Structure formats: C-alpha cells, structure tokens
Coordinates of C-alpha atoms and ligand atoms in Angstrom, one line a residue:
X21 CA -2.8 -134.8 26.5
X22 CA -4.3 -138.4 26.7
X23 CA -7.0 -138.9 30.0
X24 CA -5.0 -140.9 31.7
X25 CA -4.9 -139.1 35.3
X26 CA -2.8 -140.8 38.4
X27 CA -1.4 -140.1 41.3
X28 CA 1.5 -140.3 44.6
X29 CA -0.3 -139.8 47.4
X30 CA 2.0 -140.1 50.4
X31 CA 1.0 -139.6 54.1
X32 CA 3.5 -136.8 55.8
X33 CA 4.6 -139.3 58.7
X34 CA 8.0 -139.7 58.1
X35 CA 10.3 -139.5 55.2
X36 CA 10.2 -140.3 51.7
X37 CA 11.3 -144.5 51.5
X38 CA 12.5 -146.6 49.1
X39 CA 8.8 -148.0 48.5
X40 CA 7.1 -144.5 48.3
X41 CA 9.4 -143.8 45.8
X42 CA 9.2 -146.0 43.3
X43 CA 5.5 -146.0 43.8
X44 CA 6.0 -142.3 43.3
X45 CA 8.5 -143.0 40.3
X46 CA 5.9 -145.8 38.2
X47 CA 3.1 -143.3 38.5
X48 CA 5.4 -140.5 37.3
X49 CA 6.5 -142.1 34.0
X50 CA 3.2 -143.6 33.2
X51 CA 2.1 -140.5 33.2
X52 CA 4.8 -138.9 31.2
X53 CA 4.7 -141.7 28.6
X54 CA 1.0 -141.1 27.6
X55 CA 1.0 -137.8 28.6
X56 CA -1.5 -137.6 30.6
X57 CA -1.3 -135.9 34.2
X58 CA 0.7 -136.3 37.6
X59 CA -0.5 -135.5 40.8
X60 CA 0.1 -135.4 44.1
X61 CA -1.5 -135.6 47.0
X62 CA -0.1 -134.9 51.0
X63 CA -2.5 -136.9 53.1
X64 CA -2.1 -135.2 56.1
X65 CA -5.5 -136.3 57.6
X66 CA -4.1 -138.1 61.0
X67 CA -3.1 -134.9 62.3
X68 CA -1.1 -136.4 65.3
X69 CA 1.3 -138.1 63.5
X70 CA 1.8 -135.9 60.2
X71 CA 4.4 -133.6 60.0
X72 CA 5.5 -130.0 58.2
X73 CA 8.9 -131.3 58.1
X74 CA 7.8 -134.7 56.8
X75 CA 6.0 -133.1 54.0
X76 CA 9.3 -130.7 53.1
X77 CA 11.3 -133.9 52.7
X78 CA 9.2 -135.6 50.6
X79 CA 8.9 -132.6 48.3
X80 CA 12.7 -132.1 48.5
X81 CA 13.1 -136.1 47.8
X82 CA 10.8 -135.3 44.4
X83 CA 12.5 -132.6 43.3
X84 CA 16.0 -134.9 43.8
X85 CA 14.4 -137.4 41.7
X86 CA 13.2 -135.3 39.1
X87 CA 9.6 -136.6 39.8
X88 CA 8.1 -133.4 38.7
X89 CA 4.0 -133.4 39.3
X90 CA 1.8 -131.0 36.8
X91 CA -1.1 -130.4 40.0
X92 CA -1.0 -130.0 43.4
X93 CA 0.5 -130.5 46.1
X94 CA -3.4 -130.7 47.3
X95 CA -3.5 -131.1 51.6
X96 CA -6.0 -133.1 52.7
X97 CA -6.1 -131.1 56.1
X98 CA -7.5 -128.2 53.6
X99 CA -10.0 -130.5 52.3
X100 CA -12.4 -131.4 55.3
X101 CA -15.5 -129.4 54.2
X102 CA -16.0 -131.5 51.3
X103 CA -15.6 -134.7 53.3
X104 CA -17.9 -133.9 56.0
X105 CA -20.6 -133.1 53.3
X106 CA -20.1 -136.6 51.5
X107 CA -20.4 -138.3 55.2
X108 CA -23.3 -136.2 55.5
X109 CA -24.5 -137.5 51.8
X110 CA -24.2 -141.1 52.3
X111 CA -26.3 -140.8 56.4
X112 CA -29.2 -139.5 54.3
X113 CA -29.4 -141.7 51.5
X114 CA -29.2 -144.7 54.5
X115 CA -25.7 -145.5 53.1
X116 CA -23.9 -144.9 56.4
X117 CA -25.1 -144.5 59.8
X118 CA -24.3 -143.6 63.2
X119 CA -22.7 -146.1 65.6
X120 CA -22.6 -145.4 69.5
X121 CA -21.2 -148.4 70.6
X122 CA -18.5 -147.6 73.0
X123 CA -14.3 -148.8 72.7
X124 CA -14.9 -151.1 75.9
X125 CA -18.1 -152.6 74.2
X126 CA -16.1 -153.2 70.6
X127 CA -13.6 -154.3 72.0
X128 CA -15.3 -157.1 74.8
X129 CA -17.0 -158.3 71.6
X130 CA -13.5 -158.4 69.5
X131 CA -12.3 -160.7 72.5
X132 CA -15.5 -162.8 72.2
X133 CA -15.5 -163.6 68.8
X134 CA -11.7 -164.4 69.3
X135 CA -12.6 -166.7 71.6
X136 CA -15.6 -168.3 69.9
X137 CA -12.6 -168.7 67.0
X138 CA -14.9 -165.7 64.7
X139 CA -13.1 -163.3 62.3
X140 CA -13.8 -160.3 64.6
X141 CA -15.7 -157.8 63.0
X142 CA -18.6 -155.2 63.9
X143 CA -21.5 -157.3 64.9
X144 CA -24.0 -154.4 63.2
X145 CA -25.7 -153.6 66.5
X146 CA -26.5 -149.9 65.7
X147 CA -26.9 -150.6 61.7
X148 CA -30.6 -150.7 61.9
X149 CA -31.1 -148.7 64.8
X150 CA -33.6 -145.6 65.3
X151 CA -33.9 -144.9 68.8
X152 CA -30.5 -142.7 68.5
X153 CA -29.2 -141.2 71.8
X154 CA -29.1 -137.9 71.6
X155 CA -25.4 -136.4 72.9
X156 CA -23.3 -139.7 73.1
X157 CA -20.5 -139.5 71.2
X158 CA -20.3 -141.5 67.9
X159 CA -18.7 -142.4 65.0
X160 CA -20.0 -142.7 61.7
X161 CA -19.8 -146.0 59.8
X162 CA -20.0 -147.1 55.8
X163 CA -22.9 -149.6 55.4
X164 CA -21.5 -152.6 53.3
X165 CA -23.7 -154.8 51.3
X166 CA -23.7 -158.0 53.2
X167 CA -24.1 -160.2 50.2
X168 CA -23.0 -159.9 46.9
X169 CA -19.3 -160.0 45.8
X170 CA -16.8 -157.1 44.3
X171 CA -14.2 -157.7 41.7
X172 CA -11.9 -155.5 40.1
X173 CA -9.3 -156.3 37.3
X174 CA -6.1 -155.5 38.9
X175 CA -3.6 -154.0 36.1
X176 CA -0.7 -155.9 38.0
X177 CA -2.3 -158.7 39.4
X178 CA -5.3 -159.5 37.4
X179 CA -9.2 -160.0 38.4
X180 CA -9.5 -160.0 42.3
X181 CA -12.6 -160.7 44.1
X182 CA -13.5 -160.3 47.7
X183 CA -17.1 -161.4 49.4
X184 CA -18.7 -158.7 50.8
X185 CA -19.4 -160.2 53.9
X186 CA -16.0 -160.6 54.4
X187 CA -15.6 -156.6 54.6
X188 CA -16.2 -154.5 57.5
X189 CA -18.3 -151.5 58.1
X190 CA -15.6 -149.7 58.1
X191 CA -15.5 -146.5 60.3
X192 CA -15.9 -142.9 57.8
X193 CA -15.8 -140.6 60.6
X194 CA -14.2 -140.9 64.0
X195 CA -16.2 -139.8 67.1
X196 CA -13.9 -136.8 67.2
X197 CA -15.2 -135.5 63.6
X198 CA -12.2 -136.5 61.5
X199 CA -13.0 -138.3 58.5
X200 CA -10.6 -141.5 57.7
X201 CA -8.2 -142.6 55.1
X202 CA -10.7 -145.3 53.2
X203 CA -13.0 -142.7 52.9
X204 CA -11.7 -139.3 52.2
X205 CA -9.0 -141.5 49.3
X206 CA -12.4 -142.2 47.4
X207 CA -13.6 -138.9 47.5
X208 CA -10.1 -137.2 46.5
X209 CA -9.7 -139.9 44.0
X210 CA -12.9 -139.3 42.6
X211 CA -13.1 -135.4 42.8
X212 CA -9.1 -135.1 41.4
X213 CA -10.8 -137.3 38.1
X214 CA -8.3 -139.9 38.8
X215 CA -8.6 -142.7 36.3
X216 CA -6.0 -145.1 37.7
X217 CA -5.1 -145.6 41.3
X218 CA -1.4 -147.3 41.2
X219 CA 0.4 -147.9 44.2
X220 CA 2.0 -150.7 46.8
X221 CA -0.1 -153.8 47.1
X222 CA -0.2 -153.6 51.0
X223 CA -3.2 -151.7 49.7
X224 CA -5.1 -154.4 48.1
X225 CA -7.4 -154.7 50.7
X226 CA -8.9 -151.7 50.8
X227 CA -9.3 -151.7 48.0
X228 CA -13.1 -153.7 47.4
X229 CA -14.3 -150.8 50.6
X230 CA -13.0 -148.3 48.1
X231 CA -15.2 -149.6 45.4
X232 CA -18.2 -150.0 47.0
X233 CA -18.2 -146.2 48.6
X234 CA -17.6 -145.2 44.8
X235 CA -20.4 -146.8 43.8
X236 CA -22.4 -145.4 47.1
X237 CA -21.5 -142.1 46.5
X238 CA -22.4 -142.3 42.5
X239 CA -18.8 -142.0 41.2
X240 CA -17.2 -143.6 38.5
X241 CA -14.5 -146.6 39.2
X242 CA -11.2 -146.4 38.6
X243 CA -8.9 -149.0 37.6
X244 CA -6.2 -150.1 39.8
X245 CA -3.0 -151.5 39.6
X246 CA -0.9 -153.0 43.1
X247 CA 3.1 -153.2 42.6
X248 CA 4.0 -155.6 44.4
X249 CA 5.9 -154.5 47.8
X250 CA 10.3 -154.3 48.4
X251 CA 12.0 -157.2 50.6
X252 CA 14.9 -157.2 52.4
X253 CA 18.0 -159.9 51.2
X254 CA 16.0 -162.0 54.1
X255 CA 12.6 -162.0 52.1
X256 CA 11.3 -160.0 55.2
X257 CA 9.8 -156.3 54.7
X258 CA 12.2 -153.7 53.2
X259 CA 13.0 -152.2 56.8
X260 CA 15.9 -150.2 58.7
X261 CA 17.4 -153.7 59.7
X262 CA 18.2 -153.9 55.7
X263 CA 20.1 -150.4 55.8
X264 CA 18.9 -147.2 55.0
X265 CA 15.5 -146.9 53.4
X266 CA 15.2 -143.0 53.0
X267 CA 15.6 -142.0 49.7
X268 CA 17.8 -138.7 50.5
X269 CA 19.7 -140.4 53.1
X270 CA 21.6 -142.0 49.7
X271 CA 21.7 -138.4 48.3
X272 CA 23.9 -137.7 51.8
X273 CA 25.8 -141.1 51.0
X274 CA 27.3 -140.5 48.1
X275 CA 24.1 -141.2 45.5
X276 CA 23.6 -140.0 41.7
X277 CA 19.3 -139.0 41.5
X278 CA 19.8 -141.1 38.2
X279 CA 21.4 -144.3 39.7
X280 CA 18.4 -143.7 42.3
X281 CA 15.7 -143.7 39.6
X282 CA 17.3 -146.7 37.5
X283 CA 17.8 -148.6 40.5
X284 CA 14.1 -148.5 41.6
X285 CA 12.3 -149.0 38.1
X286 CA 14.3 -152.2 38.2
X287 CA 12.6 -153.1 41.4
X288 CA 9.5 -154.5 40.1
X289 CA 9.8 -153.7 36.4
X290 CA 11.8 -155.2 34.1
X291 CA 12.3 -154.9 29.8
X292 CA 14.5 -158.0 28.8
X293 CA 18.0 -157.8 30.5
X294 CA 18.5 -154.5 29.8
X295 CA 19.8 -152.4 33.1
X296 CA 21.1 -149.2 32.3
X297 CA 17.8 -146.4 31.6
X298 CA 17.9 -143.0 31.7
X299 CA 14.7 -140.9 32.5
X300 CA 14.0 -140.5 28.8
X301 CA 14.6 -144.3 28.2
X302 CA 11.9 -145.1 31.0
X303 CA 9.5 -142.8 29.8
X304 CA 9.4 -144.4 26.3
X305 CA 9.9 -148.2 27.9
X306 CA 7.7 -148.0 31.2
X307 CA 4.8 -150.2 30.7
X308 CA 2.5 -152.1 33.6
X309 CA 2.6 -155.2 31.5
X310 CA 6.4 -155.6 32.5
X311 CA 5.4 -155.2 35.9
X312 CA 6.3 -158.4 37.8
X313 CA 3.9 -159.6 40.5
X314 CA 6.2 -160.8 42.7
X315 CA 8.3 -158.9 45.6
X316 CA 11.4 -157.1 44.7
X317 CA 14.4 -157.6 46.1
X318 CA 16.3 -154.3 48.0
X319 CA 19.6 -155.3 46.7
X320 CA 22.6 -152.1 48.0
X321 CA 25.3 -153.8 45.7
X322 CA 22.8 -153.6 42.6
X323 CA 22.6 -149.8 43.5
X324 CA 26.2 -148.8 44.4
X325 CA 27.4 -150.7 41.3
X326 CA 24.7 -148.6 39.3
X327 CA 26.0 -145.8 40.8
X328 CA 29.4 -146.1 40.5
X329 CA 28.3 -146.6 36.4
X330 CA 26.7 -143.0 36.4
X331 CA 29.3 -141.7 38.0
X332 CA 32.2 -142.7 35.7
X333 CA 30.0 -141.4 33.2
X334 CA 28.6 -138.4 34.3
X335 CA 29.6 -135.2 33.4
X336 CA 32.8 -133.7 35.4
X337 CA 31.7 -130.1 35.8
X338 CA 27.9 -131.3 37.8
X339 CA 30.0 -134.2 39.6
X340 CA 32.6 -131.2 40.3
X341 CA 29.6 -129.1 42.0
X342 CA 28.5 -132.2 44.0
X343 CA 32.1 -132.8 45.2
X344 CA 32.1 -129.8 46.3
X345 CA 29.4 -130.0 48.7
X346 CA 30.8 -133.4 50.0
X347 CA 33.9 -131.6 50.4
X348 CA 32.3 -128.6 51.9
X349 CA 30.3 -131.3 54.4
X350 CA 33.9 -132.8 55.3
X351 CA 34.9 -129.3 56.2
X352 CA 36.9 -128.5 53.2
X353 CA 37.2 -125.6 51.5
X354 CA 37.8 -125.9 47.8
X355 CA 38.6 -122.2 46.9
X356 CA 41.7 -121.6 45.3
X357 CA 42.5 -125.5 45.4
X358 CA 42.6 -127.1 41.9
X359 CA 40.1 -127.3 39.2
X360 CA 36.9 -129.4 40.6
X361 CA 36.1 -130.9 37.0
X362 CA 39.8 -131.6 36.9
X363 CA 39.9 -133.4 40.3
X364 CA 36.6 -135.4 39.0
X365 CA 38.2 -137.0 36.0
X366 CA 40.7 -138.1 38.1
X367 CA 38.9 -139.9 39.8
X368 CA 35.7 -141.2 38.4
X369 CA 36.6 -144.3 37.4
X370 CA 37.7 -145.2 40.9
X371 CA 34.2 -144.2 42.6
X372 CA 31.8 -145.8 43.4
X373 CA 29.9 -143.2 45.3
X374 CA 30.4 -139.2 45.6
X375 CA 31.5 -139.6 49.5
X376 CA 34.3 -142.0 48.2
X377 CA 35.1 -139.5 45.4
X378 CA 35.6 -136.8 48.5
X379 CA 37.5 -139.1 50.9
X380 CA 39.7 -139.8 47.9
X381 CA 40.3 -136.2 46.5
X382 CA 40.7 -134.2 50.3
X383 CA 44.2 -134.4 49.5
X384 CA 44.3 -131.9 46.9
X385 CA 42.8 -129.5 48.9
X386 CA 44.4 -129.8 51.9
X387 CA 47.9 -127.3 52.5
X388 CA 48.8 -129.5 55.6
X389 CA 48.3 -133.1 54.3
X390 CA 47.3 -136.2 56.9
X391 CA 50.8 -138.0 56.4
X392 CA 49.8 -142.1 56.6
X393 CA 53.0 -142.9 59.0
X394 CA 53.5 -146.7 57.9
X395 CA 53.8 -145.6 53.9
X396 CA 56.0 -142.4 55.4
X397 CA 58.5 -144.5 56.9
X398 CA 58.5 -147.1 54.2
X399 CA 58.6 -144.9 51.4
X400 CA 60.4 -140.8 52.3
X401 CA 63.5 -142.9 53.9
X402 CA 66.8 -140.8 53.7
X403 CA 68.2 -142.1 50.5
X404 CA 65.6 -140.6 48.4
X405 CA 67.0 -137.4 49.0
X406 CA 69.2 -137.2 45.8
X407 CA 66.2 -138.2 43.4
X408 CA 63.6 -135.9 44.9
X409 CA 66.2 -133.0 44.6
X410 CA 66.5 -134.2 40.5
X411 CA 62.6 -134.1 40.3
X412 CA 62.0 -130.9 41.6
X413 CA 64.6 -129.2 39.4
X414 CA 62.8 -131.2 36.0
X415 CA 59.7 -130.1 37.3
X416 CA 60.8 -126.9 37.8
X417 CA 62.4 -126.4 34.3
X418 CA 59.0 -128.0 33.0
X419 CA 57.1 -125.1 31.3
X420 CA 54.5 -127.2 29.6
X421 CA 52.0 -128.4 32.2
X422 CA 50.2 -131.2 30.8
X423 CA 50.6 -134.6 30.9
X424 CA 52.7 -135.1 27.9
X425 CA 54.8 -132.2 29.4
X426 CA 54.7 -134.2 32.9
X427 CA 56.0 -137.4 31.5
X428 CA 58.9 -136.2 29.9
X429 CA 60.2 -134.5 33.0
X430 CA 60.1 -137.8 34.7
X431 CA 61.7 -140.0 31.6
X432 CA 64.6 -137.1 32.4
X433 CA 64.7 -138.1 35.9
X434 CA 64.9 -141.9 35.2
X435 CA 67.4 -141.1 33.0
X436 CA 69.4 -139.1 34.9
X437 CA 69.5 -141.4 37.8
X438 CA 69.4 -144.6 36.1
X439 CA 66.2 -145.5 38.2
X440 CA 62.8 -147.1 36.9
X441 CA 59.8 -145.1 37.7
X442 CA 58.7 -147.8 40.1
X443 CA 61.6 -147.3 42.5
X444 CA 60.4 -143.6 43.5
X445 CA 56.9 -143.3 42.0
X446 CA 55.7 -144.3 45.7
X447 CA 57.7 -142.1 47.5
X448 CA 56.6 -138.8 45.0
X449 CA 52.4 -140.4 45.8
X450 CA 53.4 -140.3 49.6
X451 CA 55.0 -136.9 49.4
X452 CA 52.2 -135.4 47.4
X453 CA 48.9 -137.2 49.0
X454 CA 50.2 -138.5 52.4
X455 CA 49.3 -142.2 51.3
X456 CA 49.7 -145.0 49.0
X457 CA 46.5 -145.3 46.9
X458 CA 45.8 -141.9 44.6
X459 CA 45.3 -141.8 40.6
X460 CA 48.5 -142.1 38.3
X461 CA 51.5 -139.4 39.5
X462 CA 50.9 -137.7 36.3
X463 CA 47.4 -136.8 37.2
X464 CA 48.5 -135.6 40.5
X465 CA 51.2 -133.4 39.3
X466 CA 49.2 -131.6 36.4
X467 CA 45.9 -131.4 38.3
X468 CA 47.6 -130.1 41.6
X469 CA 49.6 -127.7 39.2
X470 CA 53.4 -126.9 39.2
X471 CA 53.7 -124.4 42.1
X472 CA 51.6 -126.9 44.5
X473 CA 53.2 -129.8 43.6
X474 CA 56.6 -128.1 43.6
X475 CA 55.6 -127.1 47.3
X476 CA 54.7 -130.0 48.2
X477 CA 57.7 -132.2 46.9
X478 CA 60.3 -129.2 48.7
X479 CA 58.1 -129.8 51.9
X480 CA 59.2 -133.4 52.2
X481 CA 63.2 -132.9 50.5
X482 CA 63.2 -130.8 54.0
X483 CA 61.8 -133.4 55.4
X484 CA 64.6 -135.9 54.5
X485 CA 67.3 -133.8 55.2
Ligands
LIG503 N1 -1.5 -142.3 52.0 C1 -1.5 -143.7 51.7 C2 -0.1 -144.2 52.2 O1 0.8 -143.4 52.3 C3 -1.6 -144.0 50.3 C4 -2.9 -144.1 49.8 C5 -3.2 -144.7 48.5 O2 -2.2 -144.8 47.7 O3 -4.3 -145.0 48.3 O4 0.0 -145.4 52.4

C-alpha cells in the first residue's frame, strides 16, 4: 500500500451527476493504481437540503459503477463534536473570533460598497473587538492574514496564487451553531490523512481559505489537483437543458456501467487516441499528467456509440439478465419464452442501448403479437396462402433445429415453389414478429423454437384463409 490517500466527497443534495462521477471515478483509479486508499465522505452538514434518499442513490450509483471505496462512508452530521472543538481551538489561539454584526447590517454595507464600485467583503468591524455582548447571537469567523499571498501547485493546473486580502473572513460557524463547508472539509481532510484533495475546479477558490485554516489549525497541506468542469454542446454548464445528467438515470436508459466509466475518463483525460478502456486498462493508464485543463465536452452520441460497442461485445448471459429486467420494466414476462442469451445474440449487434435491445426482442415473448397493420396488408395478402402452407409442413418435418437445419427447410421451400427467398421472407418476419425490421428469419425460427414458430406461422395461414 503506497500513502497516497484521496477522496469523493459528495454533498447528499440530490443525485449522483455526470460531474460527481467522474470526480468520483479519477479519485477511484488513482487510488487503485498506486494502491493507496479510497474514501468517501457524505457531507451532509446543511441539514435542510441533504437527504437519506440522496445519499442511497449515490451509494447505489457507486456500486453501479464499480467505484468501490476501502473507508467509510464517514457522515459529517456524526462528526460535529470534533468540529465545534476545532472552532473552539482556533477562538483561543485569536485565530477566529466572534462576529455580531447583524444580516441587515452585512448586508446595508454589501450594498454600500457595491455602490462605492468595492469588491464587497466583511469590513472587519468585530475582528479586533473586546467589549463582546453578552447573549446576541453570533457567528464565528476565520481570521485571514491580511497581507501575505498563498500559492499552491495545482497537480492539474499548475502553481496558483491568490492575495490574501483578496479572501474573506470567511464564516466557520453559523449563528445557529452549525459549522460550514470551508471549514469542517479541512478538518475532515486533515483528520482522514488525506494527502491529495482531487475534485471539480468550481472548487479552486476555496481552496487558498482551505490552506490557510490548515496552517492555523497546525496540519499538514495537502496537494491538490482541480479537473476541470463538463459543458454542454453549447459551451454552457453541463445542465438538464443538455439531457440527462444523473448517472443511473442512463442505467434506466438503456446504459452498460462500463460504457459509463469509459465514457467519463474520456472527459478530461486522455492517453493518445486510444478510446476503448476497460476498468483494468484505466487503472494501469490513469495518470493526472494526461489530465487536460480545459472543459470537457458532454457529448450523448460519444456515449451511446460507446455503448452500443460494449454491448455487441458483452457477454450474452449478463446482457440476458439485464434484458430481462428491461423486459420485466415493459411488463413482460420472460418465463417460459425463449432462451434470454439466445435472444441477446440476436440482437447485439443491432443495439445500441439495452432499452432498444427490449423494444426490439418483446416480440419473442409476446403469445399475442402487436401486428404493424401497413406491413400486414402489404405483406399476409391472400396469395401467400399456398407457400405458408409448404413452410409449415418443411418446418414441421425439420427435426434438426439449428440454423443449418433451418436453412435447409427453406432451400426445400424455394425449391418446391420455384420462389426466391426474397418473395416470402417478409411475409414469414410479419407473421412471426408483427413488423418489418427483426434479425435474419433463421434467427427467428431457431431462437423462437419449432413449436412457437410453428404456432405462430398456423396463426396467420388461418389468418389468410
Ligand atoms: N461536498 C462538496 C461538493 O459536493 C465537495 C467538497 C470537496 O470536494 O472539497 O461540492
């Protein structure tokens, strides 16, 4: 095990997004590949707006990923004790202090130095105070060094500095007692022995606060690394507007984990033109130097066409259990229907998603098919009655059941009747799936097996008469 200790650290406000993930992803494999430790973190400090549910789908989004962590999940919410003794640390050491200025006062003075054309920012009117008023509510604010500068050496970006008196003093403790997120991250950060702090650069500027309470509160410095954040086609923000940014709502759509995972190390990360990476491949590849530093791109062809590659490669018996729940989410019962590894290889070259794959093999399952009536009257017209009649009794006589088998019963038929395959073949895909677009006949026939197909093709000679 190498030292190397990181991170996810995801507020339960919603559910897991496109962003979160790969954030969640990057931190995973750079922690597989030097095998060092993954952990994660629920922030759940803002009590109003996190959720029980929230945090479930996160974990469940994890687990679908296969971003397995070796500690936690640690809760924030369970964590306030040591907080409130580091606030309580840094007021006696002078390194924070009490602020009573009221919301109307802060905010009259926001509106002046607005006015006055001023970067609005606490003015410091109860930073050096001592005549404290005893029983007004207050908050508790970090003390930043007014001069001085802080720099950091950004794994993504590269050195970064900010002037202090360009930071805040930022609010630790709210008037209600509740510590906030600058503060409690350092403490966590520090206390889990995290040695690098990766995540999305909307973080950046927190990031010379976070340094300085290290140093105030006498713990080491991390590094830090900021991927850069996920735009829409529109160079805007990754946001609904762009389609759906929940991670499982693509599991719901149709979505391979694996297409999932290659599709966001690609956003951000790159290793020559390669494209295709299985989980092992990024563990062994991921690096931060091939980290770009500009904005991805959220790209929903990029992803389907991955997927649609993972799924015409994937093995049929796991797609077969996935089509089944698709199915099962359709409303279709696949008990006693035909093989589900079967129906996968028929079709996995023609998918791009598993929702497609389900839409496109209901028909197997289905006693009472959904007849498409434009390719029924074009195609089961009255004259076909003679060369369905010849089919069924090949088929019937058929007692080898693969494809080979299959094919020969039809080269009887076409000789028989003197007519190419192409003159009936429709009408025998309408009679046995209800439409015009299915895999090859052959397929059909031996995957739906003889008595189904035989059922099937009698169903419509009744039809005709
Ligand atoms: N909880 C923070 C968020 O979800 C992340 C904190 C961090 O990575 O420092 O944005």
């Amino acid at each position: 095990m190498s030292a190397l200790r990181v991170r996810f650290a995801p507020s339960p406000t919603g559910y897991l997004h496109i962003g979160g993930a790969r954030t969640a992803l990057f931190n995973y494999l750079l922690a597989r590949k030097e095998e060092g430790t993954f952990i994660l973190r629920i922030e759940d400090t803002d009590v109003a707006r996190s959720t029980q549910e929230s945090t479930d789908a996160i974990l469940q989004a994890m687990e679908w990923l296969g971003l397995s962590y070796d500690e936690g999940p640690y809760y924030q919410s369970q964590r306030f004790d040591l907080y409130r003794e580091k606030v309580e640390q840094l007021l006696a050491e002078g390194k924070a202090y009490r602020c009573y200025c009221s919301p109307e006062e802060l905010e009259a003075r926001r509106e002046a130095a607005l006015k006055s054309g001023q970067k609005p920012k606490y003015d410091g009117t109860c930073r050096d105070c001592t005549d404290l008023p005893a029983g007004r509510p207050f908050v508790v604010r970090f003390r930043t060094p007014r001069e001085g500068s802080t720099s950091f050496n950004d794994r993504v970006k590269g050195p970064i500095t900010f002037q202090n008196d360009e930071l805040d003093d930022v609010i630790i403790q709210r008037s209600d007692g509740t510590p906030t997120y600058n503060f409690v991250v350092v403490v966590d950060d520090a206390d889990m022995g995290l040695t690098l702090i990766l995540r999305g650069d909307d973080h950046i500027n927190n990031t010379p606060r976070q340094i300085l309470m290290y140093q105030a509160l006498g713990y080491p410095v991390p590094e830090f690394a900021h991927v850069p954040m996920i735009l829409g086609s529109d160079k805007a923000r990754l946001s609904k507007r762009h389609g759906a940014t929940s991670v499982m709502a693509y599991k719901e759509m149709g979505y391979l984990p694996e297409a999932m995972v290659n599709y966001l190390v690609r956003l951000g990360w790159s290793y020559g033109d390669e494209e295709i990476f299985s989980m092992e491949e990024l563990i062994e590849k991921f690096s931060l130097d091939n980290v770009g530093r500009s904005a991805g791109v959220f790209n929903p062809e990029k992803l389907l066409w991955l997927n649609a590659h993972y799924i015409k490669n994937g093995d049929p018996r796991r797609l077969g259990e996935l089509l089944r729940e698709h199915l099962a989410a359709k409303g279709i019962d696949t008990a006693g229907g035909p093989d589900l590894s079967a129906v996968v290889r028929t079709l996995q070259e023609r998918s791009h998603t598993m929702v497609e794959m389900a839409e496109g093999a209901t028909f197997y399952f289905r006693k009472d098919i959904d007849f498409d009536q434009e390719a029924v009257e074009k195609f089961l017209t009255a004259d076909k009655e003679p060369v369905f009649k010849t089919i069924i009794g090949h088929l019937e006589a058929c007692d080898e059941w693969t494809h080979e088998g299959i094919a020969a019963a039809f080269s009887r038929v076409t000789e028989e009747t003197g007519l190419k395959l192409g003159k009936f073949g429709p009408s025998v895909r309408v009679a046995l799936v209800g439409g015009t677009t299915s895999p090859s006949i052959y397929e059909v026939v031996e995957v739906l097996g003889k008595d189904e197909s035989l059922r099937r093709l009698k169903a419509v000679l009744e039809m005709l008469r």
